[in-house]
Amino acid sequence: MRQPGVPHPRLPLPEGQEDLVAFQKWLGEAIPMVGSLGIESMSLHNQSLTWQLALMPNLNDKGTGFGGALSAQTTLQGWCWVTLWLRGQGMARDVVVAQATQRFLAPVTGDYRLICTPEEPDGIEQLTQKLAERGKGRIALTQQLYCGDALCLEAHGSYAVLPGSD
């Protein structure tokens, strides 16, 4: 059983392409609330991390998506994006959210997808440069939540990569 103040063991770095099913399983063990968020699948394509999510575990009293759960999902997805990118670079580092905002545009009325990408076209290059120069860095990410073709939520987050010993 997890204890407050005790870090969860890191997932070993991948040898080759990341196994997203294994990553999602580890994520649920490392962050217990993940199992309640309705994440059905994850996929990585170019600079984009996409999640497919079920609405049922995230319902509010009105029968639509609960804003608190949706906010948690966007924040977590940004953390996962940075963590997976680092793992792809052979780095096991601590990542923290420095700032996060959400803008709710329409109610979420069915299962949905959440897409996370760098906010700036050269965001990855900037992060790579900061890590090489200073051993730490930040990247701004955008998360967009779609229910069908409707954009229901847009979130922005700044994620910090802490200095490491890898």
Tab-separated table of C-alpha atoms in Angstrom:
chain	number	residue	atom	x	y	z
A	1	MET	CA	0.000	0.000	0.000
A	2	ARG	CA	1.229	3.490	-0.888
A	3	GLN	CA	2.328	5.744	1.939
A	4	PRO	CA	2.375	9.570	1.854
A	5	GLY	CA	5.882	10.941	1.385
A	6	VAL	CA	7.218	7.723	-0.157
A	7	PRO	CA	7.867	7.940	-3.919
A	8	HIS	CA	6.526	5.146	-6.108
A	9	PRO	CA	9.293	3.194	-7.912
A	10	ARG	CA	10.013	4.460	-11.415
A	11	LEU	CA	9.068	2.419	-14.430
A	12	PRO	CA	12.268	1.145	-16.088
A	13	LEU	CA	13.215	3.079	-19.221
A	14	PRO	CA	12.017	1.395	-22.414
A	15	GLU	CA	14.321	-0.535	-24.680
A	16	GLY	CA	12.981	0.757	-27.968
A	17	GLN	CA	9.412	1.982	-28.383
A	18	GLU	CA	7.365	2.751	-25.246
A	19	ASP	CA	4.729	0.169	-24.282
A	20	LEU	CA	1.811	2.500	-23.534
A	21	VAL	CA	-0.284	-0.279	-21.982
A	22	ALA	CA	2.506	-0.978	-19.468
A	23	PHE	CA	2.942	2.767	-18.907
A	24	GLN	CA	-0.790	3.198	-18.208
A	25	LYS	CA	-0.728	0.249	-15.780
A	26	TRP	CA	2.272	1.745	-13.947
A	27	LEU	CA	0.581	5.165	-13.943
A	28	GLY	CA	-2.461	3.688	-12.196
A	29	GLU	CA	-0.202	2.195	-9.525
A	30	ALA	CA	1.875	5.364	-9.094
A	31	ILE	CA	-1.141	7.709	-8.987
A	32	PRO	CA	-4.113	5.821	-7.503
A	33	MET	CA	-6.806	8.191	-8.820
A	34	VAL	CA	-5.829	7.349	-12.422
A	35	GLY	CA	-7.912	4.172	-12.252
A	36	SER	CA	-11.015	6.297	-11.697
A	37	LEU	CA	-10.485	8.722	-14.598
A	38	GLY	CA	-11.896	6.548	-17.394
A	39	ILE	CA	-8.757	6.458	-19.550
A	40	GLU	CA	-9.475	3.725	-22.099
A	41	SER	CA	-6.358	4.040	-24.269
A	42	MET	CA	-3.315	6.168	-25.037
A	43	SER	CA	-1.517	6.721	-28.335
A	44	LEU	CA	1.565	8.669	-29.360
A	45	HIS	CA	1.913	10.108	-32.852
A	46	ASN	CA	4.652	12.607	-33.746
A	47	GLN	CA	4.447	15.263	-31.003
A	48	SER	CA	0.882	14.388	-29.957
A	49	LEU	CA	-0.377	12.266	-27.041
A	50	THR	CA	-4.026	11.230	-27.452
A	51	TRP	CA	-6.237	9.626	-24.837
A	52	GLN	CA	-9.639	8.058	-25.376
A	53	LEU	CA	-11.810	8.484	-22.277
A	54	ALA	CA	-15.166	7.278	-21.008
A	55	LEU	CA	-17.644	9.849	-19.740
A	56	MET	CA	-19.376	7.594	-17.162
A	57	PRO	CA	-16.690	7.782	-14.414
A	58	ASN	CA	-16.535	11.558	-14.878
A	59	LEU	CA	-20.218	12.515	-14.702
A	60	ASN	CA	-21.392	15.523	-12.741
A	61	ASP	CA	-24.820	16.120	-11.232
A	62	LYS	CA	-26.094	17.418	-14.595
A	63	GLY	CA	-25.131	14.264	-16.517
A	64	THR	CA	-22.201	15.915	-18.319
A	65	GLY	CA	-18.442	15.888	-17.733
A	66	PHE	CA	-17.394	17.046	-14.243
A	67	GLY	CA	-15.063	20.041	-14.606
A	68	GLY	CA	-12.803	18.921	-11.762
A	69	ALA	CA	-12.210	15.516	-13.347
A	70	LEU	CA	-11.622	17.081	-16.773
A	71	SER	CA	-9.121	19.523	-15.253
A	72	ALA	CA	-7.302	16.680	-13.509
A	73	GLN	CA	-7.154	14.769	-16.796
A	74	THR	CA	-5.648	17.696	-18.714
A	75	THR	CA	-3.031	18.306	-16.023
A	76	LEU	CA	-2.146	14.608	-15.836
A	77	GLN	CA	-1.981	14.255	-19.604
A	78	GLY	CA	0.554	17.100	-19.822
A	79	TRP	CA	2.632	15.433	-17.117
A	80	CYS	CA	2.455	12.159	-19.067
A	81	TRP	CA	3.439	13.890	-22.319
A	82	VAL	CA	6.623	15.282	-20.747
A	83	THR	CA	7.394	12.041	-18.888
A	84	LEU	CA	6.963	9.945	-22.055
A	85	TRP	CA	9.056	12.378	-24.102
A	86	LEU	CA	11.855	12.221	-21.506
A	87	ARG	CA	11.673	8.414	-21.431
A	88	GLY	CA	12.011	8.410	-25.221
A	89	GLN	CA	15.213	10.429	-24.784
A	90	GLY	CA	16.547	7.890	-22.273
A	91	MET	CA	15.972	10.174	-19.271
A	92	ALA	CA	14.189	9.299	-16.031
A	93	ARG	CA	13.413	12.683	-14.482
A	94	ASP	CA	10.898	14.205	-12.132
A	95	VAL	CA	8.274	16.350	-13.849
A	96	VAL	CA	5.971	18.800	-12.087
A	97	VAL	CA	3.188	21.049	-13.287
A	98	ALA	CA	4.135	24.691	-12.711
A	99	GLN	CA	0.957	26.318	-14.003
A	100	ALA	CA	-2.310	25.106	-15.510
A	101	THR	CA	-5.435	26.801	-16.842
A	102	GLN	CA	-8.610	25.473	-18.432
A	103	ARG	CA	-11.284	27.082	-20.552
A	104	PHE	CA	-14.575	25.220	-20.747
A	105	LEU	CA	-16.236	25.789	-24.123
A	106	ALA	CA	-19.129	23.279	-24.264
A	107	PRO	CA	-20.546	20.485	-22.107
A	108	VAL	CA	-19.038	17.033	-22.484
A	109	THR	CA	-22.005	14.783	-23.266
A	110	GLY	CA	-20.376	11.524	-24.373
A	111	ASP	CA	-17.106	9.630	-24.493
A	112	TYR	CA	-14.304	11.918	-25.580
A	113	ARG	CA	-10.700	12.270	-26.655
A	114	LEU	CA	-8.018	14.471	-25.179
A	115	ILE	CA	-5.067	15.580	-27.319
A	116	CYS	CA	-1.866	17.066	-25.886
A	117	THR	CA	0.726	18.892	-28.008
A	118	PRO	CA	3.488	21.447	-27.464
A	119	GLU	CA	2.143	24.992	-27.448
A	120	GLU	CA	5.086	26.356	-29.463
A	121	PRO	CA	6.367	24.786	-32.704
A	122	ASP	CA	9.925	24.845	-31.300
A	123	GLY	CA	8.937	23.869	-27.750
A	124	ILE	CA	10.745	20.527	-27.870
A	125	GLU	CA	13.913	22.137	-29.230
A	126	GLN	CA	13.795	24.780	-26.484
A	127	LEU	CA	13.340	22.124	-23.796
A	128	THR	CA	16.167	20.023	-25.250
A	129	GLN	CA	18.470	23.062	-25.219
A	130	LYS	CA	17.589	24.002	-21.614
A	131	LEU	CA	18.157	20.426	-20.427
A	132	ALA	CA	21.562	20.347	-22.141
A	133	GLU	CA	22.602	23.759	-20.805
A	134	ARG	CA	21.104	23.763	-17.313
A	135	GLY	CA	19.993	20.205	-16.556
A	136	LYS	CA	16.411	21.436	-16.141
A	137	GLY	CA	13.788	23.141	-18.251
A	138	ARG	CA	10.136	23.893	-18.971
A	139	ILE	CA	7.721	23.300	-21.784
A	140	ALA	CA	4.280	24.780	-22.450
A	141	LEU	CA	1.640	22.291	-23.608
A	142	THR	CA	-1.920	22.568	-24.863
A	143	GLN	CA	-4.613	19.980	-24.222
A	144	GLN	CA	-7.801	19.940	-26.290
A	145	LEU	CA	-10.841	17.870	-25.355
A	146	TYR	CA	-13.174	16.808	-28.168
A	147	CYS	CA	-16.561	15.182	-27.808
A	148	GLY	CA	-17.186	14.049	-31.380
A	149	ASP	CA	-16.109	17.013	-33.513
A	150	ALA	CA	-16.912	19.617	-30.839
A	151	LEU	CA	-14.041	21.251	-28.959
A	152	CYS	CA	-15.359	21.270	-25.375
A	153	LEU	CA	-12.302	22.295	-23.362
A	154	GLU	CA	-8.920	23.817	-24.028
A	155	ALA	CA	-6.216	23.752	-21.372
A	156	HIS	CA	-2.717	25.157	-21.178
A	157	GLY	CA	0.021	24.038	-18.837
A	158	SER	CA	3.641	24.754	-18.083
A	159	TYR	CA	5.584	21.659	-17.016
A	160	ALA	CA	8.994	21.746	-15.365
A	161	VAL	CA	11.639	19.047	-15.711
A	162	LEU	CA	13.697	18.985	-12.538
A	163	PRO	CA	17.433	18.349	-12.461
A	164	GLY	CA	18.262	14.672	-12.333
A	165	SER	CA	21.096	12.265	-11.890
A	166	ASP	CA	20.576	10.174	-15.036
